[in-house]
CSV table of C-alpha atoms and ligand atoms in Angstrom, one decimal:
chain,number,residue,atom,x,y,z
N,1,MET,CA,-73.9,61.2,38.3
N,2,GLU,CA,-72.3,64.6,38.8
N,3,LEU,CA,-73.1,67.1,36.1
N,4,PRO,CA,-70.2,68.1,33.9
N,5,PHE,CA,-69.0,71.8,33.9
N,6,ALA,CA,-70.4,74.1,31.3
N,7,GLU,CA,-69.9,77.8,30.4
N,8,SER,CA,-71.9,80.3,32.4
N,9,TYR,CA,-73.1,82.1,29.2
N,10,LYS,CA,-74.5,81.3,25.8
N,11,ILE,CA,-73.5,82.8,22.4
N,12,LYS,CA,-75.5,85.6,20.8
N,13,MET,CA,-73.1,86.9,18.0
N,14,VAL,CA,-70.3,85.1,16.2
N,15,GLU,CA,-67.3,86.2,14.1
N,16,THR,CA,-66.0,83.9,11.3
N,17,ILE,CA,-62.4,82.7,11.5
N,18,LYS,CA,-60.6,80.9,8.8
N,19,ARG,CA,-58.2,77.9,8.6
N,20,SER,CA,-55.3,78.0,6.2
N,21,THR,CA,-52.9,75.5,4.6
N,22,ARG,CA,-49.4,74.9,5.8
N,23,GLU,CA,-48.1,76.3,2.4
N,24,GLU,CA,-50.0,79.5,2.9
N,25,ARG,CA,-48.6,79.9,6.4
N,26,GLU,CA,-45.1,79.2,5.3
N,27,LYS,CA,-45.4,82.1,2.8
N,28,TRP,CA,-47.1,84.5,5.3
N,29,ILE,CA,-44.7,83.9,8.1
N,30,LYS,CA,-41.7,84.4,5.8
N,31,GLU,CA,-43.2,87.6,4.5
N,32,ALA,CA,-43.8,88.6,8.1
N,33,LYS,CA,-40.0,88.1,8.7
N,34,TYR,CA,-40.9,85.4,11.2
N,35,ASN,CA,-42.3,88.0,13.6
N,36,LEU,CA,-45.8,87.0,14.7
N,37,PHE,CA,-46.8,90.6,15.3
N,38,ASN,CA,-46.4,91.2,11.6
N,39,LEU,CA,-49.1,88.7,10.6
N,40,ARG,CA,-52.5,90.0,9.6
N,41,SER,CA,-55.3,88.7,11.8
N,42,GLU,CA,-56.9,86.9,8.8
N,43,GLN,CA,-53.8,84.8,8.5
N,44,VAL,CA,-54.4,83.5,12.1
N,45,PHE,CA,-56.9,80.8,13.0
N,46,ILE,CA,-56.7,81.0,16.8
N,47,ASP,CA,-55.2,84.2,18.1
N,48,LEU,CA,-53.5,83.8,21.5
N,49,LEU,CA,-51.2,86.8,21.1
N,50,THR,CA,-52.8,88.6,24.1
N,51,ASP,CA,-55.9,88.6,26.3
N,52,SER,CA,-55.8,92.4,26.3
N,53,GLY,CA,-58.7,94.1,24.6
N,54,THR,CA,-59.6,90.9,22.8
N,55,GLY,CA,-62.5,89.8,25.0
N,56,ALA,CA,-66.1,89.4,24.0
N,57,MET,CA,-68.4,92.0,25.5
N,58,SER,CA,-71.8,90.9,26.8
N,59,ASP,CA,-75.3,92.0,25.7
N,60,LYS,CA,-75.5,94.2,28.8
N,61,GLN,CA,-72.2,95.9,27.9
N,62,TRP,CA,-73.3,96.5,24.3
N,63,GLY,CA,-76.6,97.8,25.7
N,64,ALA,CA,-74.6,100.2,28.0
N,65,ILE,CA,-72.7,101.5,24.9
N,66,MET,CA,-75.9,102.8,23.5
N,67,LEU,CA,-76.6,104.7,26.7
N,68,GLY,CA,-73.2,106.4,26.6
N,69,ASP,CA,-73.2,110.2,27.4
N,70,GLU,CA,-70.7,112.0,25.2
N,71,SER,CA,-70.8,115.3,27.0
N,72,TYR,CA,-67.3,116.9,27.2
N,73,ALA,CA,-67.8,117.7,30.9
N,74,GLY,CA,-69.9,116.0,33.6
N,75,ALA,CA,-71.1,113.1,31.5
N,76,SER,CA,-73.4,110.6,33.3
N,77,SER,CA,-71.2,107.8,32.0
N,78,TYR,CA,-68.3,109.3,34.1
N,79,TYR,CA,-70.4,109.3,37.2
N,80,ASN,CA,-71.7,105.8,36.5
N,81,LEU,CA,-68.1,104.6,36.3
N,82,LYS,CA,-67.1,106.6,39.4
N,83,ASN,CA,-69.8,105.0,41.4
N,84,GLN,CA,-68.8,101.5,40.3
N,85,ILE,CA,-65.2,102.1,41.2
N,86,LYS,CA,-66.1,103.5,44.6
N,87,GLU,CA,-68.5,100.6,45.4
N,88,LEU,CA,-66.4,97.8,44.0
N,89,LEU,CA,-62.8,98.9,44.7
N,90,GLY,CA,-63.4,101.4,47.5
N,91,PHE,CA,-61.5,104.4,46.0
N,92,GLU,CA,-63.0,107.9,46.3
N,93,TYR,CA,-61.0,109.5,43.4
N,94,PHE,CA,-60.5,108.3,39.8
N,95,LEU,CA,-59.2,109.4,36.5
N,96,PRO,CA,-60.1,107.7,33.2
N,97,THR,CA,-57.3,107.0,30.7
N,98,HIS,CA,-57.2,105.3,27.3
N,99,GLN,CA,-55.4,102.2,28.5
N,100,GLY,CA,-53.2,100.8,31.3
N,101,ARG,CA,-49.9,102.3,30.2
N,102,ALA,CA,-51.5,105.7,29.9
N,103,ALA,CA,-52.6,105.4,33.6
N,104,GLU,CA,-48.9,104.6,34.4
N,105,ASN,CA,-47.7,107.6,32.4
N,106,VAL,CA,-50.0,110.0,34.2
N,107,LEU,CA,-49.5,108.7,37.7
N,108,PHE,CA,-45.8,108.3,37.4
N,109,SER,CA,-45.5,111.8,36.0
N,110,ALA,CA,-46.9,112.9,39.4
N,111,LEU,CA,-44.8,110.6,41.5
N,112,VAL,CA,-41.5,109.4,39.9
N,113,LYS,CA,-38.3,111.4,39.7
N,114,GLU,CA,-34.8,110.7,38.3
N,115,GLY,CA,-32.9,108.4,40.7
N,116,ASP,CA,-36.0,106.9,42.4
N,117,ILE,CA,-36.4,103.3,43.3
N,118,ILE,CA,-39.7,101.4,42.8
N,119,PRO,CA,-39.8,98.0,44.4
N,120,GLY,CA,-42.4,95.5,43.2
N,121,ASN,CA,-43.2,92.0,42.0
N,122,SER,CA,-42.1,91.3,38.4
N,123,HIS,CA,-43.1,94.8,37.1
N,124,PHE,CA,-44.8,94.5,33.7
N,125,ASP,CA,-42.8,95.8,30.7
N,126,THR,CA,-44.8,99.1,30.3
N,127,THR,CA,-44.6,99.7,34.0
N,128,LYS,CA,-40.9,99.2,34.0
N,129,GLY,CA,-40.6,101.2,30.8
N,130,HIS,CA,-42.4,104.2,32.4
N,131,ILE,CA,-40.1,103.9,35.4
N,132,GLU,CA,-36.9,103.6,33.4
N,133,PHE,CA,-38.0,106.4,31.0
N,134,ARG,CA,-37.9,108.7,34.1
N,135,LYS,CA,-34.4,107.4,34.9
N,136,ALA,CA,-35.7,105.6,37.9
N,137,LYS,CA,-35.1,102.0,38.8
N,138,ALA,CA,-37.5,99.0,39.2
N,139,VAL,CA,-36.4,96.5,41.8
N,140,ASP,CA,-37.9,93.1,41.5
N,141,CYS,CA,-38.8,91.5,44.9
N,142,THR,CA,-40.8,88.5,43.7
N,143,ILE,CA,-40.4,85.3,45.6
N,144,ASP,CA,-37.7,83.0,44.1
N,145,GLU,CA,-40.2,80.1,43.5
N,146,ALA,CA,-41.8,82.2,40.7
N,147,PHE,CA,-38.8,81.6,38.5
N,148,ASP,CA,-39.0,77.8,38.6
N,149,THR,CA,-41.8,76.6,36.3
N,150,GLU,CA,-42.1,73.2,38.1
N,151,ILE,CA,-42.5,74.4,41.7
N,152,ASP,CA,-46.2,74.2,42.6
N,153,HIS,CA,-46.7,77.3,44.9
N,154,PRO,CA,-50.2,78.7,45.2
N,155,PHE,CA,-49.2,82.3,45.1
N,156,LYS,CA,-46.2,82.7,42.8
N,157,GLY,CA,-46.9,86.4,42.4
N,158,ASN,CA,-46.1,87.1,46.1
N,159,VAL,CA,-43.5,89.6,47.2
N,160,ASP,CA,-40.5,88.3,49.2
N,161,ILE,CA,-41.0,90.5,52.3
N,162,GLU,CA,-37.3,90.2,53.2
N,163,LYS,CA,-36.2,91.3,49.7
N,164,LEU,CA,-38.7,94.2,50.0
N,165,GLU,CA,-37.5,95.3,53.4
N,166,ASN,CA,-33.9,95.1,52.4
N,167,THR,CA,-34.6,97.4,49.5
N,168,LEU,CA,-36.5,99.8,51.8
N,169,LYS,CA,-33.6,99.8,54.2
N,170,LYS,CA,-31.0,100.3,51.5
N,171,TYR,CA,-32.3,103.5,50.0
N,172,PRO,CA,-33.5,106.7,51.7
N,173,VAL,CA,-37.3,106.9,52.0
N,174,GLU,CA,-37.5,110.1,49.8
N,175,LYS,CA,-36.1,108.0,46.9
N,176,ILE,CA,-39.0,105.5,47.1
N,177,PRO,CA,-42.2,107.1,46.0
N,178,PHE,CA,-44.3,103.9,46.2
N,179,ILE,CA,-44.2,100.1,46.1
N,180,ILE,CA,-46.0,98.6,43.1
N,181,LEU,CA,-47.9,95.3,43.5
N,182,THR,CA,-49.0,93.6,40.3
N,183,VAL,CA,-52.1,91.5,40.7
N,184,THR,CA,-52.0,88.9,39.1
N,185,CYS,CA,-48.3,88.9,38.1
N,186,ASN,CA,-48.3,88.7,34.3
N,187,SER,CA,-44.5,88.5,33.8
N,188,SER,CA,-44.2,85.5,36.2
N,189,GLY,CA,-47.0,83.6,34.5
N,190,GLY,CA,-50.3,85.1,35.5
N,191,GLN,CA,-49.6,84.2,39.1
N,192,PRO,CA,-51.6,85.6,42.0
N,193,VAL,CA,-50.7,87.4,45.2
N,194,SER,CA,-52.3,86.2,48.5
N,195,ILE,CA,-54.2,88.5,50.9
N,196,GLU,CA,-51.7,87.5,53.6
N,197,ASN,CA,-48.9,88.8,51.4
N,198,MET,CA,-50.8,92.0,50.6
N,199,LYS,CA,-51.2,92.5,54.4
N,200,ALA,CA,-47.5,91.9,54.9
N,201,VAL,CA,-46.5,94.4,52.1
N,202,ARG,CA,-48.8,97.0,53.7
N,203,LYS,CA,-47.3,96.5,57.1
N,204,VAL,CA,-43.7,97.0,55.8
N,205,ALA,CA,-44.9,100.0,53.7
N,206,ASP,CA,-46.5,101.6,56.8
N,207,LYS,CA,-43.3,101.0,58.8
N,208,TYR,CA,-41.4,103.2,56.3
N,209,GLY,CA,-44.3,105.5,55.4
N,210,ILE,CA,-44.4,104.5,51.7
N,211,PRO,CA,-47.6,104.3,49.6
N,212,VAL,CA,-48.6,101.0,47.9
N,213,ILE,CA,-50.1,101.1,44.3
N,214,TYR,CA,-51.6,98.1,42.7
N,215,ASP,CA,-51.1,97.4,39.0
N,216,SER,CA,-54.5,95.8,38.7
N,217,ALA,CA,-55.0,94.6,35.1
N,218,ARG,CA,-56.0,91.1,36.3
N,219,PHE,CA,-57.3,91.8,39.8
N,220,ALA,CA,-60.4,89.8,39.5
N,221,GLU,CA,-58.5,86.6,38.4
N,222,ASN,CA,-56.3,87.3,41.5
N,223,ALA,CA,-59.4,87.4,43.7
N,224,TYR,CA,-60.6,84.1,42.2
N,225,PHE,CA,-57.4,82.4,43.1
N,226,ILE,CA,-57.6,83.8,46.7
N,227,LYS,CA,-61.1,82.3,47.0
N,228,ILE,CA,-60.0,78.9,45.7
N,229,ARG,CA,-56.6,78.7,47.3
N,230,GLU,CA,-56.3,80.8,50.5
N,231,LYS,CA,-57.7,79.6,53.8
N,232,GLY,CA,-60.5,81.8,55.2
N,233,TYR,CA,-61.8,83.1,51.9
N,234,GLU,CA,-63.6,80.1,50.5
N,235,ASN,CA,-67.0,81.4,51.6
N,236,LYS,CA,-66.4,85.0,50.6
N,237,SER,CA,-67.8,86.4,47.4
N,238,ILE,CA,-65.3,87.7,44.7
N,239,LYS,CA,-66.6,91.2,45.3
N,240,GLU,CA,-65.9,90.9,49.0
N,241,ILE,CA,-62.4,89.6,48.3
N,242,VAL,CA,-61.7,92.4,45.8
N,243,HIS,CA,-62.7,95.0,48.4
N,244,LYS,CA,-60.4,93.4,50.9
N,245,MET,CA,-57.5,93.3,48.4
N,246,PHE,CA,-57.7,97.0,47.6
N,247,SER,CA,-58.2,97.9,51.3
N,248,TYR,CA,-54.4,97.4,51.5
N,249,ALA,CA,-53.7,99.8,48.6
N,250,ASP,CA,-53.4,103.6,48.4
N,251,GLY,CA,-54.1,103.6,44.8
N,252,MET,CA,-54.2,101.6,41.6
N,253,THR,CA,-53.5,101.7,37.8
N,254,MET,CA,-55.8,99.7,35.6
N,255,SER,CA,-55.7,98.3,32.1
N,256,SER,CA,-59.4,97.7,31.7
N,257,LYS,CA,-58.7,95.7,28.6
N,258,LYS,CA,-58.2,92.6,30.7
N,259,ASP,CA,-60.4,91.9,33.7
N,260,ALA,CA,-63.0,94.6,32.9
N,261,ILE,CA,-63.6,92.8,29.5
N,262,VAL,CA,-63.6,95.9,27.3
N,263,ASN,CA,-61.7,96.5,24.1
N,264,ILE,CA,-60.1,99.8,25.2
N,265,GLY,CA,-59.8,101.8,28.4
N,266,GLY,CA,-58.0,102.2,31.7
N,267,PHE,CA,-58.0,104.3,34.8
N,268,ILE,CA,-56.2,105.5,37.9
N,269,ALA,CA,-58.0,105.3,41.3
N,270,LEU,CA,-56.8,106.9,44.5
N,271,ARG,CA,-57.5,107.6,48.1
N,272,SER,CA,-55.6,110.8,48.4
N,273,GLU,CA,-57.3,114.0,47.2
N,274,GLU,CA,-53.9,115.7,47.0
N,275,LEU,CA,-52.4,113.1,44.8
N,276,PHE,CA,-55.6,113.1,42.7
N,277,LYS,CA,-55.2,116.8,42.1
N,278,LYS,CA,-51.5,116.4,41.1
N,279,ALA,CA,-52.3,113.6,38.7
N,280,THR,CA,-55.3,115.5,37.3
N,281,VAL,CA,-52.9,118.1,35.8
N,282,PHE,CA,-51.1,115.4,33.8
N,283,ASN,CA,-54.3,113.6,32.9
N,284,ILE,CA,-55.7,116.8,31.3
N,285,MET,CA,-52.4,117.3,29.5
N,286,PHE,CA,-51.9,113.7,28.2
N,287,GLU,CA,-55.3,112.1,28.1
N,288,GLY,CA,-58.3,114.5,28.3
N,289,TYR,CA,-60.5,116.5,30.6
N,290,ILE,CA,-61.2,115.0,34.1
N,291,THR,CA,-64.6,113.5,33.3
N,292,TYR,CA,-63.5,111.5,30.2
N,293,GLY,CA,-59.7,111.3,30.2
N,294,GLY,CA,-58.9,109.0,27.3
N,295,MET,CA,-62.3,107.5,27.0
N,296,ALA,CA,-65.6,108.0,25.2
N,297,GLY,CA,-68.7,108.1,27.4
N,298,ARG,CA,-70.0,104.9,25.8
N,299,ASP,CA,-66.7,103.1,26.6
N,300,MET,CA,-66.9,104.2,30.3
N,301,ASN,CA,-70.4,102.8,30.4
N,302,ALA,CA,-69.3,99.4,29.0
N,303,LEU,CA,-66.4,99.5,31.5
N,304,ALA,CA,-68.6,100.1,34.5
N,305,GLN,CA,-70.8,97.1,33.4
N,306,GLY,CA,-67.6,95.0,32.7
N,307,LEU,CA,-66.3,95.6,36.2
N,308,ASP,CA,-69.5,94.2,37.6
N,309,GLU,CA,-69.6,91.1,35.3
N,310,GLY,CA,-65.8,90.5,35.6
N,311,THR,CA,-66.1,90.1,39.4
N,312,GLU,CA,-68.9,87.5,39.3
N,313,PHE,CA,-67.8,84.0,40.4
N,314,ASP,CA,-69.6,82.1,37.6
N,315,TYR,CA,-67.9,84.1,34.9
N,316,LEU,CA,-64.4,83.8,36.5
N,317,GLU,CA,-64.9,80.1,37.1
N,318,THR,CA,-65.7,79.6,33.4
N,319,ARG,CA,-62.7,81.7,32.4
N,320,ILE,CA,-60.1,80.2,34.6
N,321,LYS,CA,-61.3,76.6,34.1
N,322,GLN,CA,-60.9,77.1,30.4
N,323,VAL,CA,-57.2,78.1,30.9
N,324,GLU,CA,-56.8,75.2,33.3
N,325,TYR,CA,-58.4,72.8,30.7
N,326,LEU,CA,-55.8,73.8,28.1
N,327,GLY,CA,-53.0,73.5,30.8
N,328,LYS,CA,-54.2,70.0,31.7
N,329,ARG,CA,-54.4,68.8,28.2
N,330,LEU,CA,-50.8,69.9,27.5
N,331,THR,CA,-49.6,68.4,30.8
N,332,ASP,CA,-51.2,65.1,29.8
N,333,PHE,CA,-49.2,65.2,26.6
N,334,GLY,CA,-46.0,65.7,28.6
N,335,ILE,CA,-45.5,69.2,27.4
N,336,PRO,CA,-43.6,71.4,29.9
N,337,VAL,CA,-45.7,74.3,31.1
N,338,GLN,CA,-45.6,76.8,34.0
N,339,LYS,CA,-47.3,75.4,37.1
N,340,PRO,CA,-49.7,76.1,38.6
N,341,TYR,CA,-51.5,77.3,35.5
N,342,GLY,CA,-51.9,81.0,35.3
N,343,GLY,CA,-55.1,83.0,35.3
N,344,HIS,CA,-55.0,84.4,31.8
N,345,ALA,CA,-52.5,82.2,29.9
N,346,ILE,CA,-50.6,79.0,29.7
N,347,PHE,CA,-46.8,79.6,29.5
N,348,VAL,CA,-44.9,76.8,27.7
N,349,ASP,CA,-41.3,76.3,28.9
N,350,ALA,CA,-39.6,76.5,25.6
N,351,LYS,CA,-36.1,75.6,26.9
N,352,LYS,CA,-37.4,72.3,28.1
N,353,PHE,CA,-39.5,71.8,25.0
N,354,LEU,CA,-36.6,72.4,22.6
N,355,PRO,CA,-33.5,71.4,24.6
N,356,ASN,CA,-31.4,71.1,21.5
N,357,LEU,CA,-31.7,74.7,20.4
N,358,PRO,CA,-28.9,77.1,21.5
N,359,LYS,CA,-30.1,80.1,23.4
N,360,GLU,CA,-28.6,82.5,20.8
N,361,GLN,CA,-31.2,81.2,18.3
N,362,PHE,CA,-34.3,82.5,20.1
N,363,ILE,CA,-35.9,79.4,21.5
N,364,ALA,CA,-39.3,80.6,22.5
N,365,GLN,CA,-39.7,82.5,19.2
N,366,THR,CA,-38.8,79.3,17.3
N,367,LEU,CA,-41.5,77.4,19.1
N,368,GLY,CA,-44.0,80.2,18.4
N,369,VAL,CA,-43.2,80.0,14.7
N,370,GLU,CA,-43.5,76.2,14.7
N,371,LEU,CA,-46.9,76.4,16.4
N,372,TYR,CA,-48.1,78.9,13.8
N,373,LEU,CA,-46.9,76.7,11.0
N,374,GLU,CA,-48.6,73.7,12.5
N,375,ALA,CA,-52.1,75.1,12.9
N,376,GLY,CA,-52.3,78.9,12.4
N,377,ILE,CA,-52.1,79.5,16.2
N,378,ARG,CA,-50.4,82.7,17.3
N,379,GLY,CA,-48.8,82.9,20.7
N,380,VAL,CA,-46.2,85.4,21.9
N,381,GLU,CA,-42.5,85.1,22.8
N,382,ILE,CA,-41.6,85.9,26.4
N,383,GLY,CA,-37.9,85.3,26.1
N,384,THR,CA,-34.7,86.8,24.7
N,385,LEU,CA,-36.3,89.0,22.1
N,386,LEU,CA,-38.6,90.6,24.7
N,387,ALA,CA,-35.7,90.9,27.2
N,388,ASP,CA,-33.9,93.3,24.8
N,389,ARG,CA,-30.2,94.0,24.9
N,390,ASP,CA,-28.5,95.5,27.9
N,391,PRO,CA,-28.9,99.3,27.4
N,392,GLU,CA,-25.2,100.0,28.3
N,393,THR,CA,-23.2,97.0,26.9
N,394,HIS,CA,-25.6,96.2,24.1
N,395,GLU,CA,-25.0,92.5,24.8
N,396,GLU,CA,-28.0,90.1,24.6
N,397,ARG,CA,-29.7,89.6,28.0
N,398,TYR,CA,-30.7,85.9,28.2
N,399,PRO,CA,-33.6,85.6,30.7
N,400,ALA,CA,-33.8,82.6,33.1
N,401,LEU,CA,-37.0,81.5,31.4
N,402,GLU,CA,-37.8,81.2,27.7
N,403,LEU,CA,-41.5,81.1,27.5
N,404,LEU,CA,-44.2,80.9,24.8
N,405,ARG,CA,-47.3,82.6,26.2
N,406,LEU,CA,-50.7,81.3,25.0
N,407,ALA,CA,-53.0,84.1,26.3
N,408,ILE,CA,-56.7,83.1,26.2
N,409,PRO,CA,-59.1,86.0,25.3
N,410,ARG,CA,-62.1,86.2,27.6
N,411,ARG,CA,-65.4,84.5,26.4
N,412,VAL,CA,-64.1,84.2,22.8
N,413,TYR,CA,-63.0,80.6,22.1
N,414,THR,CA,-64.6,77.3,23.1
N,415,ASN,CA,-62.9,74.2,24.5
N,416,ASN,CA,-62.9,72.7,21.0
N,417,HIS,CA,-60.4,75.5,20.2
N,418,MET,CA,-58.4,74.5,23.3
N,419,ASP,CA,-58.3,71.0,21.9
N,420,VAL,CA,-56.9,72.2,18.6
N,421,ILE,CA,-54.2,74.2,20.4
N,422,ALA,CA,-53.3,71.2,22.6
N,423,VAL,CA,-53.0,68.7,19.7
N,424,ALA,CA,-51.2,71.2,17.5
N,425,LEU,CA,-48.6,71.7,20.2
N,426,LYS,CA,-48.4,68.0,20.8
N,427,ASN,CA,-47.6,67.5,17.0
N,428,VAL,CA,-44.8,70.0,17.3
N,429,PHE,CA,-43.6,68.2,20.5
N,430,ASP,CA,-43.6,64.9,18.7
N,431,ARG,CA,-41.2,66.3,16.1
N,432,ARG,CA,-39.1,68.4,18.5
N,433,ASP,CA,-35.9,66.4,17.9
N,434,LYS,CA,-36.0,67.6,14.3
N,435,ILE,CA,-36.2,71.3,15.3
N,436,THR,CA,-32.5,72.0,15.6
N,437,LYS,CA,-32.3,75.4,14.0
N,438,GLY,CA,-33.8,78.7,15.2
N,439,PHE,CA,-33.5,82.3,14.0
N,440,GLN,CA,-31.1,85.2,13.7
N,441,ILE,CA,-31.8,88.9,13.7
N,442,LEU,CA,-31.9,90.8,10.4
N,443,SER,CA,-32.9,94.1,11.9
N,444,GLU,CA,-34.0,95.4,15.3
N,445,ALA,CA,-35.1,98.6,17.1
N,446,PRO,CA,-33.0,100.0,20.0
N,447,ILE,CA,-35.8,99.3,22.6
N,448,MET,CA,-39.0,97.2,22.6
N,449,ARG,CA,-37.5,95.4,19.6
N,450,HIS,CA,-39.8,92.3,19.8
N,451,PHE,CA,-42.7,94.3,18.2
N,452,THR,CA,-40.8,95.1,15.0
N,453,VAL,CA,-37.8,92.7,14.9
N,454,GLU,CA,-37.1,91.0,11.5
N,455,LEU,CA,-35.7,87.5,11.6
N,456,LYS,CA,-34.3,84.9,9.2
N,457,ARG,CA,-33.7,81.2,9.7
N,458,VAL,CA,-30.3,80.2,10.8
Q,501,LIG,N1,-50.0,96.0,33.6
Q,501,LIG,C1,-50.0,94.7,33.3
Q,501,LIG,C2,-49.9,93.7,34.3
Q,501,LIG,C3,-50.3,94.3,31.9
Q,501,LIG,O1,-50.3,93.0,31.6
Q,501,LIG,C4,-50.4,95.3,30.9
Q,501,LIG,C5,-50.6,94.9,29.5
Q,501,LIG,C6,-50.3,96.6,31.3
Q,501,LIG,C7,-50.1,97.0,32.7
Q,501,LIG,C8,-50.5,97.8,30.3
Q,501,LIG,O2,-51.8,97.9,29.9
Q,501,LIG,O3,-51.8,97.3,27.5
Q,501,LIG,O4,-53.7,98.6,28.6
Q,501,LIG,O5,-51.5,99.7,28.2
Q,501,LIG,N2,-50.5,93.8,29.1
Q,501,LIG,C9,-50.8,93.3,27.7
Q,501,LIG,C10,-50.4,91.9,27.6
Q,501,LIG,C11,-50.3,94.2,26.6
Q,501,LIG,O6,-50.5,91.4,26.4
Q,501,LIG,O7,-50.1,91.2,28.6
Q,501,LIG,P1,-52.2,98.4,28.5
């Protein structure tokens, strides 16, 4: 008999989580003005709000914390991380930052000017935010297949090379400071980019003389999908694939809170000394001195160790199989989810789940609240609230997809938790015909409203 699959780690420390009653949750979510961000963590049983900074560090990472060097300049922890980045990712230069958006802030301060165009694949919100804040424009060149949750394409994060080339042809080269490639693509469902596509992006970029920067938050999960799905890579190690991926990039921004399995941290890594020097000025201004940026020495140590562990096949297999396990259970219940399953999350197609609800009543948010009421599970809306109003007309922007993202923290929950999530969502699914009313806005911020929006039931 073939042995069943089991996690590639055992548990050394635990944290208590508490169940609650439906009555308690009714009260708490009402007090939270039906915004899941306003809940206290104790009011949540299983927290799937994000996989960012919520992972469990290993014994070796905690050990590395104790060896952190907190010297202001020239700390050994900095050199430890620098060596790891050079060895694993192949970049000579690096700058530590406190998280991913800080890396974007620093690098874009050096590269982006008003009126610039930055083509990419479904730019993440903070990336787009840092582009638009500088009065530049993000042009999405993701393949069309990404926007249909039912099409089973192995690399839904891929760039449509024709869309990219048309963008590069349309604007003068001086207006395009770089192309940004997000690996994996969070906004399109944790979907990977193939090596073949990375090569093709590089080729077009070289033709026009434009650098390529990777938004690398989930680069290791991307490498896992390449190994599993792309011909020619099945026998390569994750670390070899990672090296190959970054060989097509001029630089990267990193939110270490994801695939490097730390609770805080980020960095910029670059090939060009000239760009490194330019970015250094902004890093010192916004983050901190060159050899610590926005990080403590101990956190750089944990990050260096996390980069190594996070690119081990056994860990990644455990991680991605857990996400897939949840995806399969939901599919077996007939619940509409994005396919193929993403690396870090399952995305529930809320429009298909609640077809009776008008789009003006925030469909994915309504589903998120229902799931919380059902079992104290907190997901996050990726829909109309997140999409914000049009900055000029102030009209609602209704996105093509209304999704409820269930992001799975790394090494935190067991498959028993996945079972609770699946059954809770099934119970909501069974009573979906009765969910005919959603929400309306009580108050909202002018941008990034989803974090603080206050709602009431229609
Ligand atoms: N890029 C991607 C692809 C991301 O998913 C994120 C964060 C960032 C950059 C920004 O990094 O949070 O360290 O400043 N995503 C989190 C999420 C917030 O929940 O998906 P950060």
